[in-house]
Coordinates of C-alpha atoms and ligand atoms in Angstrom, one line a residue:
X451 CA 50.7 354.8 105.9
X452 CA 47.8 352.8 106.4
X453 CA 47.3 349.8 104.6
X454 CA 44.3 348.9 102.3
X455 CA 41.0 347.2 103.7
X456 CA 42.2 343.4 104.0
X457 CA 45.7 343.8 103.4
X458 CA 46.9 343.2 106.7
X459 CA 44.5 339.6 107.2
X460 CA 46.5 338.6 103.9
X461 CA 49.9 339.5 105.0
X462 CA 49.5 337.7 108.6
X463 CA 46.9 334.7 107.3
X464 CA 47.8 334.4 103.8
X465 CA 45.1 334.7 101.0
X466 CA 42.3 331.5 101.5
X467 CA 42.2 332.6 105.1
X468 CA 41.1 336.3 104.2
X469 CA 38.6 335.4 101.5
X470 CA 37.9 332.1 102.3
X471 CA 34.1 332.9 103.9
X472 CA 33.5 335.6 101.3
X473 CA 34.2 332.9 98.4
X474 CA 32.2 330.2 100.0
X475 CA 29.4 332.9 100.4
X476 CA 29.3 333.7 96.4
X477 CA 29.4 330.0 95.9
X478 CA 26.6 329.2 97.7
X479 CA 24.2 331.6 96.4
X480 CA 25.3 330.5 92.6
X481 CA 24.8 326.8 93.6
X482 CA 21.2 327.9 94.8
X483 CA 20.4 329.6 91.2
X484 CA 22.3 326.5 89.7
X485 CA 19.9 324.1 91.6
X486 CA 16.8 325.6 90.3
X487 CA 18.2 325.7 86.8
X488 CA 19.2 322.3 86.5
X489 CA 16.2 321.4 85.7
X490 CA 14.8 322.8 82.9
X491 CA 18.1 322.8 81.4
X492 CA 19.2 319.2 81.9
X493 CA 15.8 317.6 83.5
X494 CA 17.0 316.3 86.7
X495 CA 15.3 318.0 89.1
X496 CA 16.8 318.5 92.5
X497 CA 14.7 322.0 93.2
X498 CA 11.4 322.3 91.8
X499 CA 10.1 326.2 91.6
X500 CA 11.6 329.3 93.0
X501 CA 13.0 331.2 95.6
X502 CA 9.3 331.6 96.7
X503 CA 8.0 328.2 96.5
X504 CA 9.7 325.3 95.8
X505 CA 9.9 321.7 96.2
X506 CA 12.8 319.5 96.8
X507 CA 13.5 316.1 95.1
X508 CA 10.3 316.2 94.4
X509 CA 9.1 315.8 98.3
X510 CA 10.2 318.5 100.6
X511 CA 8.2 321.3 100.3
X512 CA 10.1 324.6 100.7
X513 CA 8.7 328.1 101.0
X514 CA 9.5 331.5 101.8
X515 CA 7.7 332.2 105.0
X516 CA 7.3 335.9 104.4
X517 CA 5.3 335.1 101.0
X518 CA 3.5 332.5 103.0
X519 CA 2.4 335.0 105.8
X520 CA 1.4 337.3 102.9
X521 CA -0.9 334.7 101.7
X522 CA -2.4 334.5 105.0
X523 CA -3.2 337.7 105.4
X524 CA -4.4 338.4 102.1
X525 CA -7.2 335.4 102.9
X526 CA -5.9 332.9 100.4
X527 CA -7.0 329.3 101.4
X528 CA -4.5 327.7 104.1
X529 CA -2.5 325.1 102.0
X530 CA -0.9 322.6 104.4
X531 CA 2.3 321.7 101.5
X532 CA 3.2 325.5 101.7
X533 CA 2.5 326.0 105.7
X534 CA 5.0 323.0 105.8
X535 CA 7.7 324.1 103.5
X536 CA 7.3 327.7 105.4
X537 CA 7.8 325.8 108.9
X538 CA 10.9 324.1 107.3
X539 CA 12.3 327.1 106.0
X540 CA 11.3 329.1 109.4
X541 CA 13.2 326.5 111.4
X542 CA 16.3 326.3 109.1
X543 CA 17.0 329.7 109.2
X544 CA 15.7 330.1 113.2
X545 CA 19.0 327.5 113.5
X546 CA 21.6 329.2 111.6
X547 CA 20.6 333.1 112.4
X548 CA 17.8 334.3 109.8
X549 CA 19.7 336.4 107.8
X550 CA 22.2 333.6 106.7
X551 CA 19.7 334.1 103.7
X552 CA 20.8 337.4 103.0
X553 CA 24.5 336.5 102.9
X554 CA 24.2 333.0 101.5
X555 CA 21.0 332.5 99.3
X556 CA 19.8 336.1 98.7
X557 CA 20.8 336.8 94.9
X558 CA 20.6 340.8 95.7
X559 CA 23.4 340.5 97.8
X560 CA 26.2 340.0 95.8
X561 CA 25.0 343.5 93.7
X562 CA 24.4 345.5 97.0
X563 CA 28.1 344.0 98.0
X564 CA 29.5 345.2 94.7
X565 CA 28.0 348.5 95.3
X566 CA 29.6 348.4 98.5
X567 CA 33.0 347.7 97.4
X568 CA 33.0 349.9 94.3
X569 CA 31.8 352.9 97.1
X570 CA 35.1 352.1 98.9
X571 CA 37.2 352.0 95.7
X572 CA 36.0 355.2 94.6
X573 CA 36.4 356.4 98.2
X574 CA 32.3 357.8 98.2
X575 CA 32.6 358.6 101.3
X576 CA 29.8 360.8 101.6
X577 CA 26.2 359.2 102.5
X578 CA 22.5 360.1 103.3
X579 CA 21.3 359.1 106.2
X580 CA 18.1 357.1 106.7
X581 CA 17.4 355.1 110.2
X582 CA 18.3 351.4 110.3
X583 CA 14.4 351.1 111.8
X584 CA 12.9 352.1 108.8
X585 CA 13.2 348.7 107.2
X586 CA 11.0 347.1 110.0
X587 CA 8.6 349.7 109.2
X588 CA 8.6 348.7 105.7
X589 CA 7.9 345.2 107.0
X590 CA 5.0 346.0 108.7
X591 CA 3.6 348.0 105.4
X592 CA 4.2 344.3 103.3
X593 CA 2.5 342.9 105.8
X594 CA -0.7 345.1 106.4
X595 CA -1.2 345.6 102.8
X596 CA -2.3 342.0 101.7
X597 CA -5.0 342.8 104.6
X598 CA -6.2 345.6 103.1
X599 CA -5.9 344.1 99.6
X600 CA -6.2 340.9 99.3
X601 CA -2.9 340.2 97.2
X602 CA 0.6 340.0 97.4
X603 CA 1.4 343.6 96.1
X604 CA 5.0 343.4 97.7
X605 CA 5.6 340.3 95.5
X606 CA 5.1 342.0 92.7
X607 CA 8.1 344.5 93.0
X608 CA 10.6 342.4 95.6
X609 CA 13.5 343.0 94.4
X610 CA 15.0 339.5 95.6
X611 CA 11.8 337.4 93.8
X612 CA 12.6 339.6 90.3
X613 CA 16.4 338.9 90.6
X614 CA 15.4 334.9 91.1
X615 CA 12.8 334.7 88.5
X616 CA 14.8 337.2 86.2
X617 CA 17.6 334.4 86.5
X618 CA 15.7 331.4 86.0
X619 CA 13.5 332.7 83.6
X620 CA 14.6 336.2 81.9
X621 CA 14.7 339.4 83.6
X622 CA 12.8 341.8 81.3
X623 CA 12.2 345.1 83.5
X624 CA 13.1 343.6 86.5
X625 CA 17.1 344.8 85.2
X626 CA 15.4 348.4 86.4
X627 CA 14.7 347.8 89.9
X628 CA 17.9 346.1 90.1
X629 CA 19.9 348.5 88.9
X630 CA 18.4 351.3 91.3
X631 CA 19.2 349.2 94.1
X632 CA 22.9 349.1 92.9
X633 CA 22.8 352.9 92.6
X634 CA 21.3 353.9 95.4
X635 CA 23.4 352.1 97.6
X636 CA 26.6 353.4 95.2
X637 CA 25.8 356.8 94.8
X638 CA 23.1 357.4 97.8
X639 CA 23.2 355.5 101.0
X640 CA 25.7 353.3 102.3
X641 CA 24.1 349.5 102.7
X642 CA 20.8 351.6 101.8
X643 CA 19.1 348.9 100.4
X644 CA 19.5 345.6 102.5
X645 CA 20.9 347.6 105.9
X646 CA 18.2 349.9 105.9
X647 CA 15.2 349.4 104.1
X648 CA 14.6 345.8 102.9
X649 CA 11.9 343.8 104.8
X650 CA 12.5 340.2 103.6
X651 CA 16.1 341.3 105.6
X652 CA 14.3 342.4 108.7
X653 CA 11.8 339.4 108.6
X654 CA 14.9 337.4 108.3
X655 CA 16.7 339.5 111.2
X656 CA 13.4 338.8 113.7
X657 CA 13.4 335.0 112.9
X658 CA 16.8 335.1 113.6
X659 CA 16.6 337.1 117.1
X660 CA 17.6 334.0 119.3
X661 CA 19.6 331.9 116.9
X662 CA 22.0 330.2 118.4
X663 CA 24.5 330.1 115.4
X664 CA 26.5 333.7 116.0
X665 CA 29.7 335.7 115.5
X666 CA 32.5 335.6 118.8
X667 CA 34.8 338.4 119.1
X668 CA 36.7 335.9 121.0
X669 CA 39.9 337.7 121.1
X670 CA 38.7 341.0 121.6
X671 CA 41.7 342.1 123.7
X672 CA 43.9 341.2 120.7
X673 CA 41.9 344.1 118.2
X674 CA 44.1 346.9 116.9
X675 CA 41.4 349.3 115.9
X676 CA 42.2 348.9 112.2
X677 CA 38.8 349.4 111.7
X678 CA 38.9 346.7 108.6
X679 CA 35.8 344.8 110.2
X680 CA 33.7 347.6 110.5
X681 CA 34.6 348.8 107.1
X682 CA 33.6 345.5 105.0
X683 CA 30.2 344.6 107.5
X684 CA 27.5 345.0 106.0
X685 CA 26.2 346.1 109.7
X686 CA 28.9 347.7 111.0
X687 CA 26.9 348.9 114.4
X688 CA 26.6 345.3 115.3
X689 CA 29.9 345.0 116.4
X690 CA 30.7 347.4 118.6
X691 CA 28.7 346.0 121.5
X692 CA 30.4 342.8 121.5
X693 CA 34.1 344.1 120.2
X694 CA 34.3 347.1 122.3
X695 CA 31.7 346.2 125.3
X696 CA 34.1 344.4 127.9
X697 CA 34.2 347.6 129.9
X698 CA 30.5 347.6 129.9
X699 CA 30.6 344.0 130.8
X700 CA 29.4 342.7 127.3
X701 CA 29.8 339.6 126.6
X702 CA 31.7 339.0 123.4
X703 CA 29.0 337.5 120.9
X704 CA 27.6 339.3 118.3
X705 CA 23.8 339.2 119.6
X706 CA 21.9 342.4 117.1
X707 CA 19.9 340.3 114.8
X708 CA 21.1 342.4 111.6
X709 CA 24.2 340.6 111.8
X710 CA 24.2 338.3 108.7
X711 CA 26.8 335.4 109.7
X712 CA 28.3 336.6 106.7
X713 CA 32.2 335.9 108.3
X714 CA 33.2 339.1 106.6
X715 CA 34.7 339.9 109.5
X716 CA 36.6 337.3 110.4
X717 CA 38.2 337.3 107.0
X718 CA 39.7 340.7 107.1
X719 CA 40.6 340.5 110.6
X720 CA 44.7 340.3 110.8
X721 CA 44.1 339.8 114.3
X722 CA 41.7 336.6 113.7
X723 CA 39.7 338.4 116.6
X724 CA 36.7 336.8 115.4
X725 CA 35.3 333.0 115.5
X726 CA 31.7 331.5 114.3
X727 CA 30.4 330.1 117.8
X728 CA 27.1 329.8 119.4
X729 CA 25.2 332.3 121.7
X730 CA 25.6 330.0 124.5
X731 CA 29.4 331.0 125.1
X732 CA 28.8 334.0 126.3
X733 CA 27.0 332.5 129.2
X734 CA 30.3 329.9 129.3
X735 CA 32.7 333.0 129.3
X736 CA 30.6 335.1 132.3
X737 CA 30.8 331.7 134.2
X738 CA 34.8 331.1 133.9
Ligands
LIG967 S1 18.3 342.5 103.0 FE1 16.8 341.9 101.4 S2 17.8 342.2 99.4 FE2 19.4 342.4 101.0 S3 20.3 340.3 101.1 FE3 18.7 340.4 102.7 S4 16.8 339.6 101.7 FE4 18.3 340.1 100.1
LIG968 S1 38.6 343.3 115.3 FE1 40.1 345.0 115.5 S2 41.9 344.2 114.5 FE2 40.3 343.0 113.8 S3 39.6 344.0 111.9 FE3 38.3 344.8 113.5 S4 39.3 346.7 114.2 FE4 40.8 345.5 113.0
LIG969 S1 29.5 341.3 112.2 FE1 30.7 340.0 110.8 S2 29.3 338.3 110.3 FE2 28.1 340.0 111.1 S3 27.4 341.1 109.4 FE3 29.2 342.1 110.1 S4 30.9 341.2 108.9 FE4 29.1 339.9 108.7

């Protein structure tokens, strides 16, 4: 009988070892939210605004450089505080891989995860099927429209700036968009939401593209095929090229830009096949 998802990481790491990335991950996005509510409800302010705009200790500018773009496009008045707190954020996330937001800021991620999991406990297997492209697509709609309009319509309904301003501030109907999310990815499509359709995630995956921060199947030849990894990723098609690709002569780094440095995988890995690293060691391992 085959054991359940993660079981085996626990019994041959023990338990911080399996969760240990996933925990640090929910941690980190509740330590952004707490940031941003420390102030009003204590009045030392460490971060100033929201997930949109924000300012740090009261110097460092930080914004969101899709909202930013937006404000280009739509005309708006070039403001050099934002431009810089969008180049800050832009470069941050360039350094890390861009969709370390998703897994460790976003606050829609630990609801599309839950919908994930609770998918797997109830054993939905079944799941439309939409194309992984489509959320570029998207992308390029938030992007034309503020051209065409002259505002930032996409603002108005992101599900990620409702979810931060709902926290901070009350969430009045933004519960409603929320909730779909969580049931279209339960009862709908698999990861529909942020592995499919999102387009702060693919903005975030093309900022990202040459990251050096990635994930190293670095002990590929020790895999079992459990298949745990691809069950928990988020992105489970990004790991075939690097896990399965040695024939091909594929290097072993996770290199699709979808991949969200979450370390899901390494966690439920028994094998501990996988290793954060940089993109450079594929060049290393070719060379020796
Ligand atoms: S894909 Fe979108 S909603 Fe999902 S975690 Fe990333 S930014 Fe948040
Ligand atoms: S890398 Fe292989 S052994 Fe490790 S979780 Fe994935 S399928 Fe299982
Ligand atoms: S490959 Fe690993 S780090 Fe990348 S998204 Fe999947 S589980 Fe997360």
């Amino acid at each position: 009988m085959s054991l359940p998802i993660g079981q085996a990481a626990i019994e041959q790491k023990g338990w911080w070892p399996s969760y240990r990335f996933i925990l640090l991950r929910r941690c980190s996005q509740l330590a952004v939210v707490g940031l941003f509510l420390l102030g009003p409800l204590t009045g030392i302010w460490v971060l100033k605004g929201n997930l949109s705009a924000s300012m740090l200790l009261d110097t460092i500018p930080l914004t969101d450089p899709l909202v930013w773009l937006q404000t280009l496009l739509a005309g708006k008045a070039f403001e050099l505080t934002l431009g810089l707190g969008a180049l800050l954020v832009a470069g941050f996330y360039w350094l890390v891989g861009g969709r370390v937001f998703c897994s460790w800021v976003c606050p829609i991620n630990p609801i599309t995860d839950s919908a994930s999991w609770l998918r797997r406990k109830l054993s939905l297997n079944r799941s439309g099927t939409l194309s992984r492209a489509l959320r570029y697509w998207m992308l390029g709609i938030v992007l034309v429209v503020p051209m065409l309009t002259g505002t930032l319509a996409w603002e108005l309904v992101n599900p990620v700036s409702l979810a931060m301003r709902g926290a901070l501030y009350g969430m009045g109907a933004g519960w409603l968009l929320i909730t779909a999310v969580f049931a279209f990815d339960l009862l709908m499509v698999r990861r529909g939401w942020c592995g499919h359709l999102c387009p702060l995630g693919a903005f975030y995956a093309l900022l990202g593209k040459f990251s050096p921060l990635r994930i190293n199947a670095s002990q590929r030849e020790c895999c079992n095929d459990c298949m745990d990894c691809y069950a928990v990723c988020p992105e489970p098609q990004v790991i075939k090229p690097a896990l399965k690709g040695e024939k091909l002569g594929n290097g072993s780094i996770i290199l699709a830009p979808e991949c969200t440095n979450c370390g899901r995988c390494i966690d439920v890995c028994g094998e501990s096949v996988f290793e954060f690293s940089t993109r450079f060691a594929n060049k290393a391992e070719r060379q020796s």
